mmCIF file of C-alpha atoms and ligand atoms in Angstrom:
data_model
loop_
_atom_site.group_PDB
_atom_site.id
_atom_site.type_symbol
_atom_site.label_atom_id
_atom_site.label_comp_id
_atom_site.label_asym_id
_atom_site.label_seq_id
_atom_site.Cartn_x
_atom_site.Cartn_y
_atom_site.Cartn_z
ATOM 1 C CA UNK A 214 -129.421 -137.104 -21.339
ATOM 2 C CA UNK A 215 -131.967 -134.615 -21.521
ATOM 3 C CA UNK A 216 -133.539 -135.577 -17.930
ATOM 4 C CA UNK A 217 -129.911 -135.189 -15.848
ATOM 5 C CA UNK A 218 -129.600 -132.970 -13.649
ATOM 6 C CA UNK A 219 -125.945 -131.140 -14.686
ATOM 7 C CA UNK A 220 -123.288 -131.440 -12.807
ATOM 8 C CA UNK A 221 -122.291 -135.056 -13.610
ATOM 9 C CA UNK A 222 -119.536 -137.317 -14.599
ATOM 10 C CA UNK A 223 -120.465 -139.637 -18.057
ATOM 11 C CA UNK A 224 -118.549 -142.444 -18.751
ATOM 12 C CA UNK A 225 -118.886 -143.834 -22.385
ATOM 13 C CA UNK A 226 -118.784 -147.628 -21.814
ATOM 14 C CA UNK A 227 -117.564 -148.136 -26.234
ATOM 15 C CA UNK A 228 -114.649 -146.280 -24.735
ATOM 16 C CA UNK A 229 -113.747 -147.609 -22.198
ATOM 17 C CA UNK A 230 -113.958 -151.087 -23.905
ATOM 18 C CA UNK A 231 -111.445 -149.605 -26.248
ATOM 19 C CA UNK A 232 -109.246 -148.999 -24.108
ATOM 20 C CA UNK A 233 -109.736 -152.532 -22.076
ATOM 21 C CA UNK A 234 -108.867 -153.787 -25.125
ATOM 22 C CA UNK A 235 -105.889 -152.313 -25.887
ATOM 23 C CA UNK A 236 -104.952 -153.596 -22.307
ATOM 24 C CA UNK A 237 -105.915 -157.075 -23.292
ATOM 25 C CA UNK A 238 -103.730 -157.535 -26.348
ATOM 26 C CA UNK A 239 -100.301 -155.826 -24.083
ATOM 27 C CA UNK A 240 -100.937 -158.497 -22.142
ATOM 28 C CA UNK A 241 -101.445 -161.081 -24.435
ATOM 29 C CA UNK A 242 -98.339 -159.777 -26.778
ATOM 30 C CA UNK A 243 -95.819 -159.364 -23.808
ATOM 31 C CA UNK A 244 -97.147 -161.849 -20.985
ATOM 32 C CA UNK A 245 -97.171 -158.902 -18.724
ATOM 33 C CA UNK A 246 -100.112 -158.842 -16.155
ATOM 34 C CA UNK A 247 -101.942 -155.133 -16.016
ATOM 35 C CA UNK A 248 -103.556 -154.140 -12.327
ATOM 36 C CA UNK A 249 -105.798 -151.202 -12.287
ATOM 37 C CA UNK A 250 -104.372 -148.518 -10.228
ATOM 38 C CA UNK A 251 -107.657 -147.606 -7.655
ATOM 39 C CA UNK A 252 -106.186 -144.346 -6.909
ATOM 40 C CA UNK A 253 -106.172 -143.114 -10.376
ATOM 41 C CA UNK A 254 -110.515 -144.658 -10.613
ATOM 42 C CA UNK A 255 -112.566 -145.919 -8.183
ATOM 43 C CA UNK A 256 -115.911 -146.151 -9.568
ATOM 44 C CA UNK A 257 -116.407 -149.739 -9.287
ATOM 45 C CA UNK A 258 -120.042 -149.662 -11.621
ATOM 46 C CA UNK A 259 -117.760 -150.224 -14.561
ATOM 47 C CA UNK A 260 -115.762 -152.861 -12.695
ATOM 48 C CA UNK A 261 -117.634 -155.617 -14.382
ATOM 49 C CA UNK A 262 -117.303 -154.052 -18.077
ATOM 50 C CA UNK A 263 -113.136 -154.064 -17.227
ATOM 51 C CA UNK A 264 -112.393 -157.197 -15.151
ATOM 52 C CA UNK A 265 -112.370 -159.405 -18.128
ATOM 53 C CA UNK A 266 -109.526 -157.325 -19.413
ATOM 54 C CA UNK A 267 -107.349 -156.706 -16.384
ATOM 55 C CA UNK A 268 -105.927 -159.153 -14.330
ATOM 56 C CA UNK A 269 -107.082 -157.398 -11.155
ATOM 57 C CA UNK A 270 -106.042 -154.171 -8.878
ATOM 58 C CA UNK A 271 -103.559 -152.331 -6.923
ATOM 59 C CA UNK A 272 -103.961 -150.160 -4.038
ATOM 60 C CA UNK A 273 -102.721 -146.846 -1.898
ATOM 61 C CA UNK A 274 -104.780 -147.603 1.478
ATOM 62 C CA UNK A 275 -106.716 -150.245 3.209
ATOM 63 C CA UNK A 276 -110.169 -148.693 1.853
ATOM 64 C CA UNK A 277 -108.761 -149.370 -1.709
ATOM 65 C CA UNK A 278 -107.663 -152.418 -0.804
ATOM 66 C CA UNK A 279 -111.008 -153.542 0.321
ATOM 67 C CA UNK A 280 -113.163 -152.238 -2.314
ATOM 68 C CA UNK A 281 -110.531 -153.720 -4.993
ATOM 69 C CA UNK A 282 -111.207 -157.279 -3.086
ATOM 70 C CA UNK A 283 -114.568 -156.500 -3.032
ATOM 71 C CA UNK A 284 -115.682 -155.390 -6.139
ATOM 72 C CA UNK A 285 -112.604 -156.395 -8.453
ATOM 73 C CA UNK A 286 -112.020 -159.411 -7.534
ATOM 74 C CA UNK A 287 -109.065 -161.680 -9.192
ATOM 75 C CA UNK A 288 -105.455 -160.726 -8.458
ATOM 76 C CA UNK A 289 -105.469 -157.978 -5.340
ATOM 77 C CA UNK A 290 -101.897 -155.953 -4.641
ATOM 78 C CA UNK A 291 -102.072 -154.594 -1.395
ATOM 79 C CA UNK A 292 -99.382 -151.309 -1.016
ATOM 80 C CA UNK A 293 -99.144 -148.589 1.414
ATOM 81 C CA UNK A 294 -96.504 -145.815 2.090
ATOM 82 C CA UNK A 295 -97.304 -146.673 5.632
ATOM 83 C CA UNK A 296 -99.739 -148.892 7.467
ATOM 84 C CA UNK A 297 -100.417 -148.607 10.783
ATOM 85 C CA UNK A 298 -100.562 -151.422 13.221
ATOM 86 C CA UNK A 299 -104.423 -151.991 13.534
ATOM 87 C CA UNK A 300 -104.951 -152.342 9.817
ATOM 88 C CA UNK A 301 -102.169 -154.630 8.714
ATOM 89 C CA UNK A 302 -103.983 -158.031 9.773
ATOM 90 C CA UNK A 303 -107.187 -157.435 7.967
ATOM 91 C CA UNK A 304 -104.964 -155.717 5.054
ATOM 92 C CA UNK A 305 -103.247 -159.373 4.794
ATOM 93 C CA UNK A 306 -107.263 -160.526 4.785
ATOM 94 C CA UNK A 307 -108.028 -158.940 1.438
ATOM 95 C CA UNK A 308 -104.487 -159.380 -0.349
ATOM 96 C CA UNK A 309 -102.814 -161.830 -2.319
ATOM 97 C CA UNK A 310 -99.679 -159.786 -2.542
ATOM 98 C CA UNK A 311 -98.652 -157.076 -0.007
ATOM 99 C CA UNK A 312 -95.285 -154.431 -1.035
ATOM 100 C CA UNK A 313 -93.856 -152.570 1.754
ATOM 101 C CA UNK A 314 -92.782 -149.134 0.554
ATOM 102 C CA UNK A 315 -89.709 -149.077 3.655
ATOM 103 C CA UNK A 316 -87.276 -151.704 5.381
ATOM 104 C CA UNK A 317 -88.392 -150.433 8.488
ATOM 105 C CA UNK A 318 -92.747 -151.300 7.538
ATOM 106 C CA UNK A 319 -91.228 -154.923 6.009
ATOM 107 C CA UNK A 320 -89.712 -155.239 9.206
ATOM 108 C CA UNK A 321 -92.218 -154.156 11.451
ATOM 109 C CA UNK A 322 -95.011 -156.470 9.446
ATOM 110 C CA UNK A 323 -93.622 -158.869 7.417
ATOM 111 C CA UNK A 324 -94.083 -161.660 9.353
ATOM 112 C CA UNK A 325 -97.558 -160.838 9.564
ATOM 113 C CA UNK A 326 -98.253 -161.432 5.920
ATOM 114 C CA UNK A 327 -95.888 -164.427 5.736
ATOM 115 C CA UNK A 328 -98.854 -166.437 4.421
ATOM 116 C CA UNK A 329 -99.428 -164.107 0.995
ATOM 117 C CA UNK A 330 -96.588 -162.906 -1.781
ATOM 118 C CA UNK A 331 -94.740 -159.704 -0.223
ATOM 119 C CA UNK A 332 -92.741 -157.302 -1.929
ATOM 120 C CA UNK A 333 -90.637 -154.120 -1.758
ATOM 121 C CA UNK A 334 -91.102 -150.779 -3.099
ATOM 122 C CA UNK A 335 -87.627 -149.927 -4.811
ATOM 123 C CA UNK A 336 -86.699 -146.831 -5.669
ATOM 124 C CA UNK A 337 -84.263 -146.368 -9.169
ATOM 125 C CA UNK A 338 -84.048 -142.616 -7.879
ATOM 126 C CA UNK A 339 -84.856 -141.245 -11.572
ATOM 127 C CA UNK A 340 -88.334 -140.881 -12.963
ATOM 128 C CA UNK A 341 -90.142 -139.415 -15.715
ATOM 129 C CA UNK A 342 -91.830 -136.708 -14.029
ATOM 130 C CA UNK A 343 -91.309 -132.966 -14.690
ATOM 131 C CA UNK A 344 -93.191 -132.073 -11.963
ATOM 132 C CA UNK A 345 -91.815 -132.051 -8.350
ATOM 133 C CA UNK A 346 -95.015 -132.752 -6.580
ATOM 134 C CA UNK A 347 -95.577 -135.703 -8.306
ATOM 135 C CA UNK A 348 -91.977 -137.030 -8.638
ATOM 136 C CA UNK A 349 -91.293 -140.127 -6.558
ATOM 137 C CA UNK A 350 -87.271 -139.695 -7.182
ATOM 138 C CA UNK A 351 -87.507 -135.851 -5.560
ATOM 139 C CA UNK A 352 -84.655 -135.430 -3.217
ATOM 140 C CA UNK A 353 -85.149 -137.140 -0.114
ATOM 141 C CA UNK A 354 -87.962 -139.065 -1.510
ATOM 142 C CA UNK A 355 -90.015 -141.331 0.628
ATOM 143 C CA UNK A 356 -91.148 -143.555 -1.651
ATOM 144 C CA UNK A 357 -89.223 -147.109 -1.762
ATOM 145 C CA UNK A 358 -85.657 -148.193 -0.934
ATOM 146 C CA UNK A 359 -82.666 -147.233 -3.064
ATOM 147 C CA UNK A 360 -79.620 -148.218 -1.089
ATOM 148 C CA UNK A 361 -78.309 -151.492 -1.727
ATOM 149 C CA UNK A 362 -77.449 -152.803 1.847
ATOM 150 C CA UNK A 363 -80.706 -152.031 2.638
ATOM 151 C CA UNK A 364 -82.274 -154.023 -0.370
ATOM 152 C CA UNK A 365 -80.154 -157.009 -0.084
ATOM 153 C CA UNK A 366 -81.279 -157.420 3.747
ATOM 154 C CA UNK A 367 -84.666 -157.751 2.615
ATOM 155 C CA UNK A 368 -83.896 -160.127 -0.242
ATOM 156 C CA UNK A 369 -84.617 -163.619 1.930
ATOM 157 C CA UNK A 370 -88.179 -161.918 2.779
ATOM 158 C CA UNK A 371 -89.358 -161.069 -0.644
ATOM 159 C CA UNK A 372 -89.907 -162.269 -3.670
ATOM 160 C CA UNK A 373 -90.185 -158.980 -5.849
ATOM 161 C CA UNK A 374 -90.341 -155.273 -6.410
ATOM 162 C CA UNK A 375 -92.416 -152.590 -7.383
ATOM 163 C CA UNK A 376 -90.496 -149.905 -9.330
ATOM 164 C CA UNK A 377 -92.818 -146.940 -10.176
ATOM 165 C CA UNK A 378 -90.974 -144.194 -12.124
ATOM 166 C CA UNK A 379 -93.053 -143.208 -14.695
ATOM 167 C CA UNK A 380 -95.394 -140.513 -14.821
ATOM 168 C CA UNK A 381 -97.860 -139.687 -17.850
ATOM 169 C CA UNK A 382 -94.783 -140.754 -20.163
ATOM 170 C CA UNK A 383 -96.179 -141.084 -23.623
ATOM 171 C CA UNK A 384 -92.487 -141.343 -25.110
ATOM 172 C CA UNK A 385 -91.659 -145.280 -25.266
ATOM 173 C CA UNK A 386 -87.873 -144.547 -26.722
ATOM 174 C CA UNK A 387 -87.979 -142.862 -23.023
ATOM 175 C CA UNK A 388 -89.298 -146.177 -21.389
ATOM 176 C CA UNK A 389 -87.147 -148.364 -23.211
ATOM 177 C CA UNK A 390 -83.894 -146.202 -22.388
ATOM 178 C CA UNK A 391 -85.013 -145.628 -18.760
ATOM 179 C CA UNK A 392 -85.620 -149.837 -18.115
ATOM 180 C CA UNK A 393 -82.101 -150.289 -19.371
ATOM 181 C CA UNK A 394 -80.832 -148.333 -16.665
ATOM 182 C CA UNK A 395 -83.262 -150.061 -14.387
ATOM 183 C CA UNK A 396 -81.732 -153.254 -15.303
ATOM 184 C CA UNK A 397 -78.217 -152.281 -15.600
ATOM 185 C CA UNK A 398 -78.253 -150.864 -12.178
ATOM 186 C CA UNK A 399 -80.861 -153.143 -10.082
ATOM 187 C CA UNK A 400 -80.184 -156.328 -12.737
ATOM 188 C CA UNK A 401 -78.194 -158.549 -10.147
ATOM 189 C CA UNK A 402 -81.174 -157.999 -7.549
ATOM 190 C CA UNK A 403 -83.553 -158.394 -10.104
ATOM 191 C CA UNK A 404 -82.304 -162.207 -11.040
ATOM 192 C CA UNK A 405 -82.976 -162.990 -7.635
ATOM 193 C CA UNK A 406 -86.676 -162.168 -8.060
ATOM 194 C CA UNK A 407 -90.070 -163.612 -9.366
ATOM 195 C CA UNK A 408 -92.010 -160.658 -10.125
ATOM 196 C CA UNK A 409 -91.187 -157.168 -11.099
ATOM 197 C CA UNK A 410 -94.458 -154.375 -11.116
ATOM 198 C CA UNK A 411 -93.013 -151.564 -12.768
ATOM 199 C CA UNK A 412 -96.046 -149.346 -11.736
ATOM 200 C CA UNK A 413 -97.960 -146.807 -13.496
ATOM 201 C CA UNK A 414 -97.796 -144.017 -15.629
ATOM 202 C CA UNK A 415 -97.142 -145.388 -18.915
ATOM 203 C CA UNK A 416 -99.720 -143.898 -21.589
ATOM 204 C CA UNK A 417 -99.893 -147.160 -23.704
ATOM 205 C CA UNK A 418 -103.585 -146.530 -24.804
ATOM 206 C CA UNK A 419 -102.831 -142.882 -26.346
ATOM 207 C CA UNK A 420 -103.271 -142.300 -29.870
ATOM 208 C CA UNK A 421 -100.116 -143.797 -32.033
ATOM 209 C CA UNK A 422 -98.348 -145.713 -29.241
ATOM 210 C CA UNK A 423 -96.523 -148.402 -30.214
ATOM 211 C CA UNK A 424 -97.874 -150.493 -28.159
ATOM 212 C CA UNK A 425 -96.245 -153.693 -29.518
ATOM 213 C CA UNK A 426 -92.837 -152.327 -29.232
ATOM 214 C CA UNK A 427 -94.135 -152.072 -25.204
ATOM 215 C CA UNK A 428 -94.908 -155.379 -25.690
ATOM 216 C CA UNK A 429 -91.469 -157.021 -26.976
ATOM 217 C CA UNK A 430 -89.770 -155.066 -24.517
ATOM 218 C CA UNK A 431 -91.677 -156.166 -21.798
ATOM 219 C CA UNK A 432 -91.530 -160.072 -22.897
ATOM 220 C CA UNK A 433 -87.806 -158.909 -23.546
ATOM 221 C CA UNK A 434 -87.430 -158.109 -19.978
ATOM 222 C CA UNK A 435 -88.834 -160.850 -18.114
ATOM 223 C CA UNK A 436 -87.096 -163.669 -20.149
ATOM 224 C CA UNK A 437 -83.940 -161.764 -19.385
ATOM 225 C CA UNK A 438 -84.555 -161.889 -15.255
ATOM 226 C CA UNK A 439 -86.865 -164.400 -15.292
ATOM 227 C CA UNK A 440 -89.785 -162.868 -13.989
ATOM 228 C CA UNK A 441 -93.089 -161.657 -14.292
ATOM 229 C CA UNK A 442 -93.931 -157.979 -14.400
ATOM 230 C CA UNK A 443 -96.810 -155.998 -13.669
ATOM 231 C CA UNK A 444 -98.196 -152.883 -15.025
ATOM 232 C CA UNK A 445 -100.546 -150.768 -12.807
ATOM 233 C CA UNK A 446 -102.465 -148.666 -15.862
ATOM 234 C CA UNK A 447 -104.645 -145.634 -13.878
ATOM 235 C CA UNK A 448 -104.856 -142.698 -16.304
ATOM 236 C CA UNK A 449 -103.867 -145.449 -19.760
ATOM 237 C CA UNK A 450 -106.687 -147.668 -18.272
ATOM 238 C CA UNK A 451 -109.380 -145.025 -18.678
ATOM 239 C CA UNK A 452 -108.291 -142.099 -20.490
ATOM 240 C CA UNK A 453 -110.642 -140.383 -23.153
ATOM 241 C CA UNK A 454 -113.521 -142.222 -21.553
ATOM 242 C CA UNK A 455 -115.800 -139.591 -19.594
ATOM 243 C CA UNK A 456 -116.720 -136.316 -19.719
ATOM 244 C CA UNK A 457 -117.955 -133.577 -16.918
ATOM 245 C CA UNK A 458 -121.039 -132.690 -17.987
ATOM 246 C CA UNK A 459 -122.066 -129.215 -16.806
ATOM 247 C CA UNK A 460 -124.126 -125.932 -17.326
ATOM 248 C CA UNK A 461 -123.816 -122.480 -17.851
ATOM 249 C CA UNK A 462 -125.384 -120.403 -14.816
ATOM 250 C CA UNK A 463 -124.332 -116.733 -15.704
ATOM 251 C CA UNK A 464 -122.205 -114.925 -17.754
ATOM 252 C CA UNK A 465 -119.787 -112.368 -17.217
ATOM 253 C CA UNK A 466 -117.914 -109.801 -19.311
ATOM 254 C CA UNK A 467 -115.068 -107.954 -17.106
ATOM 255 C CA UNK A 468 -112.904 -107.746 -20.617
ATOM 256 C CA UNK A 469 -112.887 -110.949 -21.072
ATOM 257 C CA UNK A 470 -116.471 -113.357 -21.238
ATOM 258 C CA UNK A 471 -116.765 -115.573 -18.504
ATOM 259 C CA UNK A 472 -118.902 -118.095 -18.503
ATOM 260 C CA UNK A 473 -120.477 -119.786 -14.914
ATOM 261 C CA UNK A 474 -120.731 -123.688 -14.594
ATOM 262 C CA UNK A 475 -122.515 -125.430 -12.029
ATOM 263 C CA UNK A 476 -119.494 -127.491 -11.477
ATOM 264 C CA UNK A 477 -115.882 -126.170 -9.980
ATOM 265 C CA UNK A 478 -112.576 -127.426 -11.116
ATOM 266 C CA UNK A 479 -111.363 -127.492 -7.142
ATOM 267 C CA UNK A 480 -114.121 -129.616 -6.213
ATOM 268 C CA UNK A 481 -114.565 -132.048 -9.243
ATOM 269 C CA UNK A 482 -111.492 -131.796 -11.442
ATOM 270 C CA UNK A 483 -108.795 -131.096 -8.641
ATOM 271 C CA UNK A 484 -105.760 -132.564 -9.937
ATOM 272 C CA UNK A 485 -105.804 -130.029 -12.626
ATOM 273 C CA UNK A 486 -105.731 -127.893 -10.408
ATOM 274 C CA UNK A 487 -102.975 -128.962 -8.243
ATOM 275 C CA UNK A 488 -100.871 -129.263 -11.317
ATOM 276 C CA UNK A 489 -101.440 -126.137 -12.672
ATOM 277 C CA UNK A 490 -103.228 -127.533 -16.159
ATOM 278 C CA UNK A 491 -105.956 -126.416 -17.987
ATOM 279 C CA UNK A 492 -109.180 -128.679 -18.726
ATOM 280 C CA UNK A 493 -109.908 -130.100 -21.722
ATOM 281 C CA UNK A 494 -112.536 -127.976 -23.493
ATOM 282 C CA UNK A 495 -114.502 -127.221 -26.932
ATOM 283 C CA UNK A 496 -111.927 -125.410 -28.629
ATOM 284 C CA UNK A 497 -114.383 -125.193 -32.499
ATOM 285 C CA UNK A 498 -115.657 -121.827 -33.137
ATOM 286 C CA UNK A 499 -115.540 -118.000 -32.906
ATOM 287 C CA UNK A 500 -116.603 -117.622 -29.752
ATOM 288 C CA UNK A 501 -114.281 -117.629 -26.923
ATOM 289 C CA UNK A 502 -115.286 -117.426 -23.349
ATOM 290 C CA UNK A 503 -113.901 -118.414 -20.121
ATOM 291 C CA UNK A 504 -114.855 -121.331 -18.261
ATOM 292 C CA UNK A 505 -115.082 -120.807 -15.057
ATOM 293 C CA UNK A 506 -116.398 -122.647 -11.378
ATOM 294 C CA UNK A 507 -118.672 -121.730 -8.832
ATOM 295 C CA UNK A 508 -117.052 -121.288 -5.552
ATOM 296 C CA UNK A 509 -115.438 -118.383 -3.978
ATOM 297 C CA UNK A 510 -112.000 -119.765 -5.201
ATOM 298 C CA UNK A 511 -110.760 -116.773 -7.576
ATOM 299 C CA UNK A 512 -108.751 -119.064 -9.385
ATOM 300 C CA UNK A 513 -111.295 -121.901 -9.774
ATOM 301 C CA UNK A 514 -110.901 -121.901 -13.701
ATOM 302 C CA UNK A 515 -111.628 -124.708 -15.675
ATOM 303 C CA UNK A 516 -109.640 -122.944 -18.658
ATOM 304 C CA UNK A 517 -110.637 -121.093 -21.939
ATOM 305 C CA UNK A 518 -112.571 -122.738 -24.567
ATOM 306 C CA UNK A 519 -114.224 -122.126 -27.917
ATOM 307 C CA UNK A 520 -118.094 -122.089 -29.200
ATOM 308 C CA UNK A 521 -119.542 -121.617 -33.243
ATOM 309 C CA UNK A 522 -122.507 -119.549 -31.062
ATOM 310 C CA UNK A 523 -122.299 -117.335 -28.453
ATOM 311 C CA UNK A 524 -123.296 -119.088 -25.014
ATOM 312 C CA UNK A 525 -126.652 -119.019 -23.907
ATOM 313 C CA UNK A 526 -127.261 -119.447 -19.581
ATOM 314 C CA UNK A 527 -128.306 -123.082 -19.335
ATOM 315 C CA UNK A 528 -126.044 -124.372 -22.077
ATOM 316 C CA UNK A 529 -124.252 -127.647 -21.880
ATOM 317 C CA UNK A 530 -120.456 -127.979 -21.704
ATOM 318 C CA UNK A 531 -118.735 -131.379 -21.778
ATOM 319 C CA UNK A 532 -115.580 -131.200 -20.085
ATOM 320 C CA UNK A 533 -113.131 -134.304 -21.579
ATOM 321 C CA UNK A 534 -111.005 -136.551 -20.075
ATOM 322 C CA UNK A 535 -113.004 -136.347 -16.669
ATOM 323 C CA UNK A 536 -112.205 -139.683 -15.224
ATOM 324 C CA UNK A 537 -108.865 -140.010 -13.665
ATOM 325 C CA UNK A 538 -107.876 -138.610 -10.297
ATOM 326 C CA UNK A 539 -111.640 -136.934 -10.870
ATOM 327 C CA UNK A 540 -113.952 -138.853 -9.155
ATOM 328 C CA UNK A 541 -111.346 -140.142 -6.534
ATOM 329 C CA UNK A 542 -110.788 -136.511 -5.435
ATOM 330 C CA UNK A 543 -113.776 -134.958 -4.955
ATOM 331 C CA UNK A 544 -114.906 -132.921 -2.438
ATOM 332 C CA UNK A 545 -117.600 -130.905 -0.678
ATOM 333 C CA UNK A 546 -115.762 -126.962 -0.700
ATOM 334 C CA UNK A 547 -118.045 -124.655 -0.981
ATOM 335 C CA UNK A 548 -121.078 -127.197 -0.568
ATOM 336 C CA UNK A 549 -121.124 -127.556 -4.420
ATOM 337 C CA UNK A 550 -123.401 -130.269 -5.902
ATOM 338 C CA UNK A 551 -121.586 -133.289 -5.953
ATOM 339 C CA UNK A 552 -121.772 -134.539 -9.625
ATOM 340 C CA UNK A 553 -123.994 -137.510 -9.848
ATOM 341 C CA UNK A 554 -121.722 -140.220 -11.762
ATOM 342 C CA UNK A 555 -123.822 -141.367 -15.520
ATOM 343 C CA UNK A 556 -122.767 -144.591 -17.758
ATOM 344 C CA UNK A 557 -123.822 -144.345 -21.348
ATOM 345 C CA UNK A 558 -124.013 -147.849 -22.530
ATOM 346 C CA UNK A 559 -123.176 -149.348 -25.798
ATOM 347 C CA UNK A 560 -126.449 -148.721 -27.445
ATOM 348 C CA UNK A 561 -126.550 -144.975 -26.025
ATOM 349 C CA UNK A 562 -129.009 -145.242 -23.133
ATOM 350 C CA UNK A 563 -127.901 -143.316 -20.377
ATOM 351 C CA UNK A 564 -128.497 -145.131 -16.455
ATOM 352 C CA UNK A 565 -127.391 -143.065 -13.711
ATOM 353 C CA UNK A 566 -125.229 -145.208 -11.196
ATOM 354 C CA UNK A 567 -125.231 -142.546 -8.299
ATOM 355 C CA UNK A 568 -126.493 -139.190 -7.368
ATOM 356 C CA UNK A 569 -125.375 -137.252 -4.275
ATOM 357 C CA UNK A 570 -127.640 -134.971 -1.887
ATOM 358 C CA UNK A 571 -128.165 -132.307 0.827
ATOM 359 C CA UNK A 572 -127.780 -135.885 3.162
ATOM 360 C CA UNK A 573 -124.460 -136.609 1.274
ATOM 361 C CA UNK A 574 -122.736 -133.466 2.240
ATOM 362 C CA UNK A 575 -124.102 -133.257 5.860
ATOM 363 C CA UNK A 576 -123.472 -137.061 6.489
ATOM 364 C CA UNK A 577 -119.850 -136.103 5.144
ATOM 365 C CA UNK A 578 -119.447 -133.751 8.495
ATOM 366 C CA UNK A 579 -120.649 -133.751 11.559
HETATM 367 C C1 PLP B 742 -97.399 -146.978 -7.290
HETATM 368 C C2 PLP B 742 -98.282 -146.441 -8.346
HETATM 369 N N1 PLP B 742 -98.846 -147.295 -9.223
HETATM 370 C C3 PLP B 742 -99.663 -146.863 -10.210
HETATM 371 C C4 PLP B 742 -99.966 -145.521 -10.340
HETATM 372 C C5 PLP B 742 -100.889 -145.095 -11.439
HETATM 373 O O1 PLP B 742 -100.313 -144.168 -12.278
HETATM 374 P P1 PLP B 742 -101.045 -143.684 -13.605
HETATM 375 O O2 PLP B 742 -102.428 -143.292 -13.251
HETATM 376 O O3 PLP B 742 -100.224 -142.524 -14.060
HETATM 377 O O4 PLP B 742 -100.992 -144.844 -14.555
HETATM 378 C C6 PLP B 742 -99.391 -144.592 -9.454
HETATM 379 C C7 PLP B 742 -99.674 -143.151 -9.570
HETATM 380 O O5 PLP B 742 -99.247 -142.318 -8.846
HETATM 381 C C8 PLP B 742 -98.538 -145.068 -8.425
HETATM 382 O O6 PLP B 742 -97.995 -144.217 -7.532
#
């Protein structure tokens, strides 16, 4: 590592195979089928480590789309909050199943994709988020159908649903109790169906999940309605897999020591931002500084963390958990150096897949 030029993003290919494989055996306990979610990760130079694990992708936009068709390969889920009218024949071109978030979008284009699966975006109106930004039941949500005359109209043009209501919901007794009210409520339009995804946002890789309880509940449910269901894994698909790797450029003591990073959380860890969390940091030690980015931003904090020394300008700092909703999110502000993006392989050599330049940021403006 000792050659890299800090900032970068270093995904640890052991862990990531860890977590492939706890994907594997949910779908080889419950029959489920598990689509990585491209919004969550997009960095398709692991893509061949995790295809043998995963059953294929799912996507926000026609980009992800394409680049899940292209570098993914196998089962491709096409979705959209809205598609516009030049993109929906060439969106049909890279899917093999298309879900229309609205009545009025299956309307508009289903008969375009008459020749591939096409499905429905319901919404069950309750979710597990805490979180009103992220909630997709929020009051006057825009995210899938609830009302039944409008589901049953589609019901001759469809042949399933995707349902996604749970966000970062480590709690399975919470799953199981919130798919009982799926199928109490939704169960008579859910008998009609082949295929269920029930989306994202269910942390089956954490520590002490128990994931074979997932599993029976999941074989459970689709013997019950006679379907198959999907899960769309972004954050359980590569969570505790890469680190931010950057370096300490100055340090500051206004009362408190802050320490400078050639990185910024608003440019390169944004979601935290957005949801008002703290990054994972060393927390072993005496020494307590705070972590902070390089832009003007005056709240561009990564968070506080802990050293056994005192910090020293140049250090290192890994930053965990810097893979989802990371890489897909970053951004030029403040003309930061983009981190490149590093793969340590299984016998600890580290290749870097991409760096970014001067060209990179100009090229992204004009
Ligand atoms: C429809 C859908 N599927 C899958 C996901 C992935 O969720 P997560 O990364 O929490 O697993 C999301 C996240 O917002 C989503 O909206």
């Amino acid at each position: 590592m000792a050659g890299l030029q800090t900032p970068f993003y270093l995904i640890d290919a052991a862990a990531l195979r860890r977590n492939m494989e706890k994907v594997a055996h949910l779908r080889e306990a419950s029959g489920a089928r598990a689509l990585l979610a491209l919004k969550c990760f997009a960095t398709w130079s692991v893509f061949d480590l995790m295809r043998d694990y995963m059953d294929g992708t799912t996507s926000s936009s026609l980009y992800e789309l394409r680049l899940g068709h292209e570098t993914f390969g196998k089962e491709t889920h096409a979705y959209s909050v809205a598609w516009a009218d030049h993109e929906i024949d060439e969106a049909v071109g890279y899917a093999d199943k298309i879900i229309f978030n609205s009545l009025s979008q299956l309307d508009r284009f289903g008969d375009k994709a008459r020749g591939i699966t096409t499905g429905l975006r319901l919404n069950p109106r309750f979710s597990t988020s805490g979180f009103d930004l992220a909630d997709p039941a929020r009051p006057f949500s825009r995210l899938g159908e609830w009302d039944r005359d409008r589901l049953e109209s589609a019901m001759d043009r469809i042949s399933g649903v995707m349902i996604h209501y749970n966000c970062e919901n480590r709690d399975f007794d919470l799953f199981d109790s919130q798919l009982t009210r799926i199928e109490t409520e939704f169960g008579d339009i859910l008998k009609r169906l082949d295929w269920v995804s029930l989306g994202g946002g269910i942390h089956f890789t954490g520590e002490g999940y128990p994931v074979d309880r997932l599993a029976d509940r999941l074989k459970a449910f689709q013997d019950r309605f006679g379907v198959q269901a999907y899960l769309e894994p972004g954050e359980a698909s590569i969570t505790g897999t890469t680190t931010l790797e950057v370096s300490v450029l100055d340090i500051i003591d206004n009362g408190k020591k802050v320490a400078i990073v050639d990185s910024s959380i608003e440019a390169h860890m944004l979601d935290l931002l957005i949801y008002r969390e703290t990054a994972k940091l060393p927390q072993d030690g005496a020494h307590e500084y705070q972590i902070a980015g390089k832009t003007c931003l005056a709240g561009d904090i990564f968070g506080d963390a802990r050293f056994p020394q005192p910090l020293q300008i140049g250090d290192r700092i890994s930053i965990a958990d810097a893979a989802g909703y990371t890489m897909v999110k970053k951004n030029w502000f403040n003309g930061v150096a983009m981190p490149a993006i590093a793969i340590r392989d299984d016998d600890g050599t580290i290749r870097t897949v991409r760096d970014f330049s001067y060209d990179d940021y100009k090229s992204s403006l004009s």
